[in-house]
PDB file of C-alpha atoms in Angstrom:
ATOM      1  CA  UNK A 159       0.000   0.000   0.000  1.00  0.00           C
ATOM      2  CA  UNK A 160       1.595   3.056  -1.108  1.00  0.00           C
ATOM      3  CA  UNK A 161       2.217   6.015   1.371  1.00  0.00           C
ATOM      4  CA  UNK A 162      -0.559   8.215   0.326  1.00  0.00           C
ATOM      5  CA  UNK A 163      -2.849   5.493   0.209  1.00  0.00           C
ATOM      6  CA  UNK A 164      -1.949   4.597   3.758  1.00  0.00           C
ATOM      7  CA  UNK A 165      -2.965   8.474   4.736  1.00  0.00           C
ATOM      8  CA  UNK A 166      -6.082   8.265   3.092  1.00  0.00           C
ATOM      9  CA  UNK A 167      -7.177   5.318   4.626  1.00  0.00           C
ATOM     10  CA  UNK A 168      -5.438   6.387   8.434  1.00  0.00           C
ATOM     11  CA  UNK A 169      -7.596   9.615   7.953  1.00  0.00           C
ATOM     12  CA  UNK A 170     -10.854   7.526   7.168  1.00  0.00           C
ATOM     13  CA  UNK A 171     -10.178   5.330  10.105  1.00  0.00           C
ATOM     14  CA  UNK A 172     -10.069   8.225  12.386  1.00  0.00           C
ATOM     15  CA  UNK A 173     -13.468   9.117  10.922  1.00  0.00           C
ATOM     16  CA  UNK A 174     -14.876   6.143  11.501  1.00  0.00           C
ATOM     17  CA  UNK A 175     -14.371   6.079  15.493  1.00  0.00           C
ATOM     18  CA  UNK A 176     -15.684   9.398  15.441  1.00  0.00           C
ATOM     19  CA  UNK A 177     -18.770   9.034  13.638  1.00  0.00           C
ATOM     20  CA  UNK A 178     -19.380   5.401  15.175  1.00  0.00           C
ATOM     21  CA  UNK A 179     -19.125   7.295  19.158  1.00  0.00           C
ATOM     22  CA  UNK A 180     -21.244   9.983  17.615  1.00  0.00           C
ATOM     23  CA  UNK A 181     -23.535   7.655  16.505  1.00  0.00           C
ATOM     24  CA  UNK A 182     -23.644   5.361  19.537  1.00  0.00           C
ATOM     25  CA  UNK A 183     -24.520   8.413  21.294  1.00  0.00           C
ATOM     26  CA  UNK A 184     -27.681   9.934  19.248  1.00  0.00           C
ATOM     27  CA  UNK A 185     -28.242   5.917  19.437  1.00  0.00           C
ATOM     28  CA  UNK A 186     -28.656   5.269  23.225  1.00  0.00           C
ATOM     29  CA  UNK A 187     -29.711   9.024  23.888  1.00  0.00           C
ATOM     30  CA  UNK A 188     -32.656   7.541  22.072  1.00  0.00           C
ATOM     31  CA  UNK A 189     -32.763   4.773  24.524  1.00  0.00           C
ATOM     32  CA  UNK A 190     -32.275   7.006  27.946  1.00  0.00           C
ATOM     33  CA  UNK A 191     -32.430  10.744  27.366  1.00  0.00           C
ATOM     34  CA  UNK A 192     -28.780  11.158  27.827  1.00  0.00           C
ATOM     35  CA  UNK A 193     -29.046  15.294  26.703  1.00  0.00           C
ATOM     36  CA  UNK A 194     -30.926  16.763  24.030  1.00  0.00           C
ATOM     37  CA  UNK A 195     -28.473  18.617  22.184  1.00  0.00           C
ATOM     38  CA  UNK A 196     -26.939  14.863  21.125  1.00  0.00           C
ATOM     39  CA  UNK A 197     -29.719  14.514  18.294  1.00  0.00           C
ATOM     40  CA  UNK A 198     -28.064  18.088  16.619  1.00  0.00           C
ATOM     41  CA  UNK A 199     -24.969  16.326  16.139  1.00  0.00           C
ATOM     42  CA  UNK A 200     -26.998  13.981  13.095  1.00  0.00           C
ATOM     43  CA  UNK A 201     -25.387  15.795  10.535  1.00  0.00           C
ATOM     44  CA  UNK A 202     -21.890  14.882  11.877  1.00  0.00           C
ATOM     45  CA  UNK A 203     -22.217  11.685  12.301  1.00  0.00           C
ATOM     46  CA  UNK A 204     -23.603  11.160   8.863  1.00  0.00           C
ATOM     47  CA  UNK A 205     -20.932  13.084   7.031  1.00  0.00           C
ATOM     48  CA  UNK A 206     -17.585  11.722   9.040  1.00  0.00           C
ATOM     49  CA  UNK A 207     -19.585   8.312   8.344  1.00  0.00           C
ATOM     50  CA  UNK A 208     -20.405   8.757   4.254  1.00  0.00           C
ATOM     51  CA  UNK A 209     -17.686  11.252   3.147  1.00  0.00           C
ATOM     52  CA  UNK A 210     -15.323  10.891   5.811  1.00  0.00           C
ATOM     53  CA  UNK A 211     -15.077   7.200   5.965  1.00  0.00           C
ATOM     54  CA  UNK A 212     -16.898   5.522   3.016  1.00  0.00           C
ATOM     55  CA  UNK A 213     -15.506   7.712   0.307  1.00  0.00           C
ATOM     56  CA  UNK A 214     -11.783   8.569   1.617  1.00  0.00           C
ATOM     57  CA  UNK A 215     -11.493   4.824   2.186  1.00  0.00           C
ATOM     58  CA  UNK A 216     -12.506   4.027  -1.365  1.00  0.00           C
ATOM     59  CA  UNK A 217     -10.430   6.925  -2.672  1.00  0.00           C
ATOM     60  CA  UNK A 218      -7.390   5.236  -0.634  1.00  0.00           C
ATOM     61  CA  UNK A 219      -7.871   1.811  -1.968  1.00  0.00           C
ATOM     62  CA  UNK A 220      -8.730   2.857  -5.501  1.00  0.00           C
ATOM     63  CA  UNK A 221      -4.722   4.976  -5.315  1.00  0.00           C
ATOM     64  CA  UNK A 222      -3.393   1.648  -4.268  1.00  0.00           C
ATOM     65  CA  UNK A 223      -4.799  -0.810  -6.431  1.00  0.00           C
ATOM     66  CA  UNK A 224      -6.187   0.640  -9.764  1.00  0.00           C
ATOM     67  CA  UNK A 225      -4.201  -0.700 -12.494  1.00  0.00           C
ATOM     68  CA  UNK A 226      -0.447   0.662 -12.915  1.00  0.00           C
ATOM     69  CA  UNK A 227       1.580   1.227 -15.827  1.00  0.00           C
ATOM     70  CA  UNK A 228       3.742  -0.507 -16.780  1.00  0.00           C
ATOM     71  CA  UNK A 229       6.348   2.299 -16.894  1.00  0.00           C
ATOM     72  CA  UNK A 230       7.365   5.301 -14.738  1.00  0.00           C
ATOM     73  CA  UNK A 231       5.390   7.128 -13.054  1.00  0.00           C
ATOM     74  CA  UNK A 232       3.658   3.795 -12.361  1.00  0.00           C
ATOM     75  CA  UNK A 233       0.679   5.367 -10.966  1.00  0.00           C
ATOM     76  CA  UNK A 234       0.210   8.091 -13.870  1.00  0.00           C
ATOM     77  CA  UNK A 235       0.406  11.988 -13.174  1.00  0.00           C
ATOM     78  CA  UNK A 236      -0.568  11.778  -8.647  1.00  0.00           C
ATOM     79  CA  UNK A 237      -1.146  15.205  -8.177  1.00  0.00           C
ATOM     80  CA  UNK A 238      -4.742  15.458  -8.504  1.00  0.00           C
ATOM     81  CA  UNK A 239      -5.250  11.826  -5.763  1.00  0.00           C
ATOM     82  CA  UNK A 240      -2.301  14.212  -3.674  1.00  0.00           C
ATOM     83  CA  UNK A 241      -4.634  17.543  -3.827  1.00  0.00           C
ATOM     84  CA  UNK A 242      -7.678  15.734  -2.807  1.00  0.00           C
ATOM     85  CA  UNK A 243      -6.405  14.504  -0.024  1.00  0.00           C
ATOM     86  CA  UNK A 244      -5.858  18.086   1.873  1.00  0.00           C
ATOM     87  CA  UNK A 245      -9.162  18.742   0.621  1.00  0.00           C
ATOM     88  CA  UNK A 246     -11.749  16.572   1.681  1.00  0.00           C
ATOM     89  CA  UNK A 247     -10.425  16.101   5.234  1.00  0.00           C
ATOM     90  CA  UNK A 248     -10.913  19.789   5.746  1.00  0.00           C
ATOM     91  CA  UNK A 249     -14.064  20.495   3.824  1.00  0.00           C
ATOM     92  CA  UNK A 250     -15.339  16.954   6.226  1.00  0.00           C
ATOM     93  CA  UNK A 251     -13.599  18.866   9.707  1.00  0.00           C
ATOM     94  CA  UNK A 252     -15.576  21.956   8.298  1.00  0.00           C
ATOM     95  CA  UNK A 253     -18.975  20.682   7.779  1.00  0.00           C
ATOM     96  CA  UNK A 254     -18.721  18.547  10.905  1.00  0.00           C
ATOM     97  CA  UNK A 255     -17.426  21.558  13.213  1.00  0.00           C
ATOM     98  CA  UNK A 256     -20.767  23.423  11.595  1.00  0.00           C
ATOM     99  CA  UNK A 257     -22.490  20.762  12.872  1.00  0.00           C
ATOM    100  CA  UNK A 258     -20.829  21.003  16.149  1.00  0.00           C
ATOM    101  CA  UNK A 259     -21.463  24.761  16.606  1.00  0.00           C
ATOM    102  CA  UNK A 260     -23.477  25.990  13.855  1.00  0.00           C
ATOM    103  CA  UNK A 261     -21.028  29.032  13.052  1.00  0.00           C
ATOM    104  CA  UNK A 262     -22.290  30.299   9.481  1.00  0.00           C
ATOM    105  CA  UNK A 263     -23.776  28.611   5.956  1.00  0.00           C
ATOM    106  CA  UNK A 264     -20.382  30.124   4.532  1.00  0.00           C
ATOM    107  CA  UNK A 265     -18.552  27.428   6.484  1.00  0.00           C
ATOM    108  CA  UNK A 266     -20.785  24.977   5.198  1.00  0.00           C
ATOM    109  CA  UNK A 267     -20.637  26.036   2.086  1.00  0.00           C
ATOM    110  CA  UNK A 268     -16.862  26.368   2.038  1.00  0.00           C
ATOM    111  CA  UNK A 269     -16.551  22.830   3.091  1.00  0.00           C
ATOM    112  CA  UNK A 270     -19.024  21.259   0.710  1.00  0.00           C
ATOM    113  CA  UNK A 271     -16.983  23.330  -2.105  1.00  0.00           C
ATOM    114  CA  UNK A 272     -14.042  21.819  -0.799  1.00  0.00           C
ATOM    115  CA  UNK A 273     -15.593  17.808  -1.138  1.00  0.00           C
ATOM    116  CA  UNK A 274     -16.576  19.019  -4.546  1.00  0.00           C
ATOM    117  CA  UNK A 275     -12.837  19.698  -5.331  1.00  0.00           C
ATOM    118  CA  UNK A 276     -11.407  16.906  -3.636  1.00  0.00           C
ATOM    119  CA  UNK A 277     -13.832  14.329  -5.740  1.00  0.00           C
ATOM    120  CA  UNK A 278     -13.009  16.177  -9.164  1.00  0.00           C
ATOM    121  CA  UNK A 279      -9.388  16.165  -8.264  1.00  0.00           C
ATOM    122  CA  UNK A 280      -9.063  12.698  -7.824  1.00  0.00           C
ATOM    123  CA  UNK A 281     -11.308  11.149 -10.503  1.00  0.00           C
ATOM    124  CA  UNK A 282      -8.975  13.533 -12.760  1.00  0.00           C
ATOM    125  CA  UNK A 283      -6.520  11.613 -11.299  1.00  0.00           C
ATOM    126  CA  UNK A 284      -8.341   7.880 -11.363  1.00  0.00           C
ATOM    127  CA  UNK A 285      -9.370   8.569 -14.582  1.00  0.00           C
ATOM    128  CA  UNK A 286      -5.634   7.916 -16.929  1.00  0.00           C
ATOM    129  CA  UNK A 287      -6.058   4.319 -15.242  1.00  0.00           C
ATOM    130  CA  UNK A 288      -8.880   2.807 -15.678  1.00  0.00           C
ATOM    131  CA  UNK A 289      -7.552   1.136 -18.895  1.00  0.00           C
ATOM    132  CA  UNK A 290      -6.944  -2.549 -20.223  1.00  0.00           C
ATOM    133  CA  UNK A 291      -3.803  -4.557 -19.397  1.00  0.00           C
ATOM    134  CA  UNK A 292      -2.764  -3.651 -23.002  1.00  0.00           C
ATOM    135  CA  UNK A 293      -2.793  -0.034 -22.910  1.00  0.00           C
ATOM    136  CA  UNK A 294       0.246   1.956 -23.727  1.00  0.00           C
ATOM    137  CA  UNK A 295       0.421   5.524 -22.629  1.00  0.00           C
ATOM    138  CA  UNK A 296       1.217   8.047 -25.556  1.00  0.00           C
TER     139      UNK A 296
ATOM    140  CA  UNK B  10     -10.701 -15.897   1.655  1.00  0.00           C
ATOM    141  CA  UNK B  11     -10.585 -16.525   5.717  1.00  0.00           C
ATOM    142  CA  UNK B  12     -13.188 -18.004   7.176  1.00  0.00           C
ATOM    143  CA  UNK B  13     -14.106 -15.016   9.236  1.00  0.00           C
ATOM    144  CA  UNK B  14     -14.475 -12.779   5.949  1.00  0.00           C
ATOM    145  CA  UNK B  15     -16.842 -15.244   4.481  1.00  0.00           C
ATOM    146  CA  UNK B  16     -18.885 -15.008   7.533  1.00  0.00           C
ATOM    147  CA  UNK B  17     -18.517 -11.198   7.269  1.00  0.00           C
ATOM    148  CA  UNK B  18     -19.430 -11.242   3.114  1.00  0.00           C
ATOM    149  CA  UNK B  19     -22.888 -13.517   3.110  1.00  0.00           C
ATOM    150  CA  UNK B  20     -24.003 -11.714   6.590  1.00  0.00           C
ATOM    151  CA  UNK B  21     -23.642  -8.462   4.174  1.00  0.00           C
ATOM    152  CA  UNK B  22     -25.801  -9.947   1.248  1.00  0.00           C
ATOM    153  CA  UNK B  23     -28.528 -11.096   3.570  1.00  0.00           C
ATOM    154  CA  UNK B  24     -28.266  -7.636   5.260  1.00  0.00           C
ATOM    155  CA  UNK B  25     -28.830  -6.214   1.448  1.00  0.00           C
ATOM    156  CA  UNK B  26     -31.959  -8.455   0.960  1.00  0.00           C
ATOM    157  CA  UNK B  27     -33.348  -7.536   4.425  1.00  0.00           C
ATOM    158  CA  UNK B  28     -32.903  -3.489   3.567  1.00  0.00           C
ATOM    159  CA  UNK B  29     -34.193  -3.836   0.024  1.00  0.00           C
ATOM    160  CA  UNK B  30     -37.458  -5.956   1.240  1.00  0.00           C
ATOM    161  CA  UNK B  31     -37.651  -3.373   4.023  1.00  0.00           C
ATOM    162  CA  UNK B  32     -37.213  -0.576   1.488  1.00  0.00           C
ATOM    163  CA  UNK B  33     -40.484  -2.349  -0.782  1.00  0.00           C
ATOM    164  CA  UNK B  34     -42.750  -2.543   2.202  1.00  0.00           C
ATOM    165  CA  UNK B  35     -41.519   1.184   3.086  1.00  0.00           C
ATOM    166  CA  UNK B  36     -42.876   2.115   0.045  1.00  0.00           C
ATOM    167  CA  UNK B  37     -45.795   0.021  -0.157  1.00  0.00           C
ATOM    168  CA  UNK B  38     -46.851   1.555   2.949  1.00  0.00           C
ATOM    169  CA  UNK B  39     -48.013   4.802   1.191  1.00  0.00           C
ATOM    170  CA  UNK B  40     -50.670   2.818  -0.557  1.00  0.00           C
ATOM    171  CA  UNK B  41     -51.601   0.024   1.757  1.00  0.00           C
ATOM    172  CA  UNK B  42     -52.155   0.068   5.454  1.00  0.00           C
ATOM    173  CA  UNK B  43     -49.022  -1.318   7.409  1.00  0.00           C
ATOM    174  CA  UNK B  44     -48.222  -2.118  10.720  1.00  0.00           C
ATOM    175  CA  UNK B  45     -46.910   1.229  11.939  1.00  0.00           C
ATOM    176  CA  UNK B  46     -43.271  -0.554  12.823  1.00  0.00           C
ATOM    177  CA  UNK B  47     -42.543  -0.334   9.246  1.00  0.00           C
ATOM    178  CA  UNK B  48     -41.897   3.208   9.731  1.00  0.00           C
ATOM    179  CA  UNK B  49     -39.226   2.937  12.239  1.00  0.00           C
ATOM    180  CA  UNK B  50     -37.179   0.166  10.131  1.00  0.00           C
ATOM    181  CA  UNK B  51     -34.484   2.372   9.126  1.00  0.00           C
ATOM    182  CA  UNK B  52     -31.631   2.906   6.365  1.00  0.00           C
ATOM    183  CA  UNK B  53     -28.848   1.188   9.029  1.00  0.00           C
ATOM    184  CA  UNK B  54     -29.788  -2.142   7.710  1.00  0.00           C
ATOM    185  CA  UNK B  55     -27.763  -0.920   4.049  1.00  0.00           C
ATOM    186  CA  UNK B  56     -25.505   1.130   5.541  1.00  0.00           C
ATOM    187  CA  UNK B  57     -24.249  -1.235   8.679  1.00  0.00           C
ATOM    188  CA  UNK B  58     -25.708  -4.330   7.576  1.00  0.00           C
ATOM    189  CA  UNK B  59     -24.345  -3.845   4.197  1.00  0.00           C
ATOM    190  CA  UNK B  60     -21.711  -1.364   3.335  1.00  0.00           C
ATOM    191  CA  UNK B  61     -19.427  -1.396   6.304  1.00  0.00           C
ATOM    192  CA  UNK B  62     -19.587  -5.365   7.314  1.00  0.00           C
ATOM    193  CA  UNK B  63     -18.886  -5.579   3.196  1.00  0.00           C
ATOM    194  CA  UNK B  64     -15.992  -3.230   3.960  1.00  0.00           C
ATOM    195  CA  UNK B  65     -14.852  -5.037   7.714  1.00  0.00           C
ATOM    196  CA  UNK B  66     -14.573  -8.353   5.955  1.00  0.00           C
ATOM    197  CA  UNK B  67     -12.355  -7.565   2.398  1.00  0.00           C
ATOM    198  CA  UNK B  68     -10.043  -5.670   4.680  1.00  0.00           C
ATOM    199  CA  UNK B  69      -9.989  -7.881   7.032  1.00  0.00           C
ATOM    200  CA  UNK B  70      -9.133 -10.591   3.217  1.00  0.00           C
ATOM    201  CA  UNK B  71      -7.304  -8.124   1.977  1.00  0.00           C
ATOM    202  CA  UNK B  72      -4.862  -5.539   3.442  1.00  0.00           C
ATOM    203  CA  UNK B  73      -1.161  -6.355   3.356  1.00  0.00           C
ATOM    204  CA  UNK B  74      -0.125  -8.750   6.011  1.00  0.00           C
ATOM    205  CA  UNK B  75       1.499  -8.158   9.375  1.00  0.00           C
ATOM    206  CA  UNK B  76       4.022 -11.309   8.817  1.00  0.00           C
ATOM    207  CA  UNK B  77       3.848 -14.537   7.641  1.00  0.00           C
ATOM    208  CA  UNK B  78       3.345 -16.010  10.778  1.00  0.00           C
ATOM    209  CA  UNK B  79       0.916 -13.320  12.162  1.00  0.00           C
ATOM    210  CA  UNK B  80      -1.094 -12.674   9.212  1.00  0.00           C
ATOM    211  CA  UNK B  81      -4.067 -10.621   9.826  1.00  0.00           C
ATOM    212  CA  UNK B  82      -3.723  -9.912  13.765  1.00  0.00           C
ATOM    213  CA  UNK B  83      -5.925 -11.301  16.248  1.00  0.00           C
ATOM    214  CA  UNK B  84      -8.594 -13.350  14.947  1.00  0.00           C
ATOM    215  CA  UNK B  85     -10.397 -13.523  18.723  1.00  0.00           C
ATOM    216  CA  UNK B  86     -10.393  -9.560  18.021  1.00  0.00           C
ATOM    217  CA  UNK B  87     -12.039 -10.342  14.263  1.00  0.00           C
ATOM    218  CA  UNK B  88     -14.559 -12.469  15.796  1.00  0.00           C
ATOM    219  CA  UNK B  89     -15.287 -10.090  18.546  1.00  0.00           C
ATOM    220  CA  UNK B  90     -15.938  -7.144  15.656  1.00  0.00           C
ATOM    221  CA  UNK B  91     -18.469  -9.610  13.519  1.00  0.00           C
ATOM    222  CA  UNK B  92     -20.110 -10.721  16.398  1.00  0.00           C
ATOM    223  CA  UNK B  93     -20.688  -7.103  18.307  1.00  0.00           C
ATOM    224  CA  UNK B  94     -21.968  -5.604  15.235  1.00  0.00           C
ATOM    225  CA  UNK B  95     -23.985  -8.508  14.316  1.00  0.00           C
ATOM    226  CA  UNK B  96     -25.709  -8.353  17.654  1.00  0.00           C
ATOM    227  CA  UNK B  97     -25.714  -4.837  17.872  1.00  0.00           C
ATOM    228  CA  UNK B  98     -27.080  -4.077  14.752  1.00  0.00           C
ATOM    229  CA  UNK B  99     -30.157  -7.147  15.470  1.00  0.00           C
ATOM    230  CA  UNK B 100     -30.675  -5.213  18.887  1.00  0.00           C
ATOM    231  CA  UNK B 101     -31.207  -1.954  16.873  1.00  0.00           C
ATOM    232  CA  UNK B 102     -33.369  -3.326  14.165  1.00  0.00           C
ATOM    233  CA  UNK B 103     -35.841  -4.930  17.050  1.00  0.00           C
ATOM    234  CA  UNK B 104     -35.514  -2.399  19.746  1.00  0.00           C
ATOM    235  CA  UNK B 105     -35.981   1.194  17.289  1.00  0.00           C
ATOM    236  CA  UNK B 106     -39.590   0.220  15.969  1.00  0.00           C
ATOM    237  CA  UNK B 107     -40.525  -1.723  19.489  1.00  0.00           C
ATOM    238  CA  UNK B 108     -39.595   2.287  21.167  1.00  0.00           C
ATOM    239  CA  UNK B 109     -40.889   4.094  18.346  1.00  0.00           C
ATOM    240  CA  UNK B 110     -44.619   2.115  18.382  1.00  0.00           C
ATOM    241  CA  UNK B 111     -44.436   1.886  22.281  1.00  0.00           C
ATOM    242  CA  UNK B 112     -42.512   5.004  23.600  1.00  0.00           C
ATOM    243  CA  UNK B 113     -43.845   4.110  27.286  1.00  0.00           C
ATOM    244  CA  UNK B 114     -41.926   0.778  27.147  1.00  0.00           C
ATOM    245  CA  UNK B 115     -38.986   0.176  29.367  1.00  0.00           C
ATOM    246  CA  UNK B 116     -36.776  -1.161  26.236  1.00  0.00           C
ATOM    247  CA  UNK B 117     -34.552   1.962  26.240  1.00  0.00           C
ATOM    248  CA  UNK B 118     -31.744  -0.526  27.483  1.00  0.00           C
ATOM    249  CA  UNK B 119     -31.962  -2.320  23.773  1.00  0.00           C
ATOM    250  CA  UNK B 120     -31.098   0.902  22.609  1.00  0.00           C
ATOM    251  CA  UNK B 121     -27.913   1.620  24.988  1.00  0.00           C
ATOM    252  CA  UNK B 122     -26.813  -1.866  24.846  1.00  0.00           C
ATOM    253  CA  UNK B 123     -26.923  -1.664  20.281  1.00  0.00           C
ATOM    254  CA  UNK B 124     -24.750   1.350  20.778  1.00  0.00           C
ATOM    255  CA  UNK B 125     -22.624   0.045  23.043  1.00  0.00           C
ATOM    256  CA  UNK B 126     -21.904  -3.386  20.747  1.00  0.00           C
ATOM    257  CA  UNK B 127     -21.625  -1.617  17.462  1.00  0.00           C
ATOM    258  CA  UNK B 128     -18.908   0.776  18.995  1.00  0.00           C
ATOM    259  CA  UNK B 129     -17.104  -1.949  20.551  1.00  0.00           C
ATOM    260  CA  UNK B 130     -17.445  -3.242  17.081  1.00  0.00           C
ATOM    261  CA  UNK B 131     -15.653  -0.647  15.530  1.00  0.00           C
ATOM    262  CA  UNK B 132     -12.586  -0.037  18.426  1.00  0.00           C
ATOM    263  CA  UNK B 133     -12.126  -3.564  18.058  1.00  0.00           C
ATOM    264  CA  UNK B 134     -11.860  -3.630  14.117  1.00  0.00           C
ATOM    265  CA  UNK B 135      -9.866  -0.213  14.539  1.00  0.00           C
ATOM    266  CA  UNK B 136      -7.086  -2.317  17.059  1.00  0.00           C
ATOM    267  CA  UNK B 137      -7.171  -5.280  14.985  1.00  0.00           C
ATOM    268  CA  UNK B 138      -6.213  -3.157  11.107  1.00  0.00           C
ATOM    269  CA  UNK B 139      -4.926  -0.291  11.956  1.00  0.00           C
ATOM    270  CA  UNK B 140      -1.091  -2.238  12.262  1.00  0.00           C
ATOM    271  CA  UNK B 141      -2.029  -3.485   8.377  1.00  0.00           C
ATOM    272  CA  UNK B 142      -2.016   0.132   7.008  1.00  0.00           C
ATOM    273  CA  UNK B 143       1.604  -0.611   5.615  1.00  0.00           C
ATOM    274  CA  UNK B 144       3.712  -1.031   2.699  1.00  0.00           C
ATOM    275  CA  UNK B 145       3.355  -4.733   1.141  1.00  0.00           C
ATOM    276  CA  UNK B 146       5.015  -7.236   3.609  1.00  0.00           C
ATOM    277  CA  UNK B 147       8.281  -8.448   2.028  1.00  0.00           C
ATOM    278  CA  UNK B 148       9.409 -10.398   4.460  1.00  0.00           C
ATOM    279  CA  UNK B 149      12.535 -10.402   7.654  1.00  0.00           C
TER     280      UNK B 149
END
């Protein structure tokens, strides 16, 4: 697993204990009235859960094992999978610290832009190699 | 494929038939009358159920190794994840609707104890991969 890979899916592991305590909390407040503020923290515990974890995990594994060339740069032109990475860990931090406490729409906004970048940048990256065994790059 | 991803995989596809029956009777319930538990059967069943055990189990298959003779960590630890969120995702899909029909019922423990499993679930998938997030092993 190459280094950036093992970033990505470090990162989405953090997300995951987050958004499964979060979760287990809105759960059994549900169960005993632990505080009412607990069901406001929804939103975070869906996005750490969907963005954070399910789609920076498959964006790590998809760096690692989409096909190579068989030449240098093995994994193509990386800077679009090395952009995204900056970019949707702090759009998710953003949207979930809205969440946490509800500063402005421009922060959510701002984060949701930044998710938006971070997915274009790294199918522009995925993109050169989803080819054939056979392909030979120009 | 271990034995312990296998269990992990099918437990996945059943969870995917459960949420897509669940999903058709969610639906059918704007035209016919259903029992009002229907309602309360929720989207964890694809997300839990489905997505994430998928995901426990080909990682579990499928990330590089520790060493030869310590492959994939503890497998007590493995077990322990498949069988907390198993149970802990069962205690959810009983004890939400059973609350949500009968909010005077003293279940709220099925609730607490669901949490509780499913995040033991994840700190003990969490202790058992995160020493496999490393280069290929290439031997000592």
């Amino acid at each position: 697993m190459p280094p950036l890979s093992q970033w990505y899916v470090r990162l989405a592991f953090f997300n995951l204990f987050a958004g499964f305590t979060i979760g287990a909390l809105i759960l059994a407040n549900k169960g005993i009235s632990i505080h009412p503020m607990l069901w406001g923290l929804l939103p975070a515990h869906i996005e750490l859960l969907l963005i954070g974890w399910i789609v920076q995990l498959i964006m790590g594994v998809a760096f690692w094992i989409a096909p190579r060339f068989w030449k240098p740069p093995r994994r193509g032109n990386e800077t679009g999978a090395w952009m995204a990475f900056p970019l949707i860990n702090i759009g998710v931090w953003l949207v979930v610290l809205n969440a946490f406490l509800s500063i402005s729409i421009g922060m959510l906004v701002v984060g949701r832009i930044m998710e938006l970048a971070a997915v274009i940048a790294f199918i522009l990256h995925l993109w050169q190699r989803i080819v054939g065994r056979d392909f030979q790059p120009p | 494929m271990p034995t312990l991803t296998r269990w992990f995989i099918k437990s996945s596809m059943l969870y995917l038939i459960a949420a897509m029956i669940l999903l058709l009777l969610t639906t059918l319930n704007a035209v016919i009358k259903l029992p009002r538990f229907v309602a309360f059967l929720n989207f964890h069943l694809l997300v839990v159920g489905w997505v994430t055990e998928m995901i426990f189990g080909v990682i579990y298959w499928m990330f590089p190794i520790i060493k030869r003779a310590n492959p994939r960590g503890s497998a007590a630890l493995g077990w322990a994840t498949y069988i907390c969120l198993n149970i802990g995702l069962l205690l959810r899909t009983v004890g939400e609707p059973w609350l949500g029909v009968n909010p005077k019922a003293s279940v709220g423990w099925v609730l607490v104890l669901s949490a509780l499993l499913q995040w033991l679930a994840a700190v003990f998938f969490l202790i058992n991969s995160w020493p496999r997030i490393k280069e290929r092993y290439r031997g000592e």
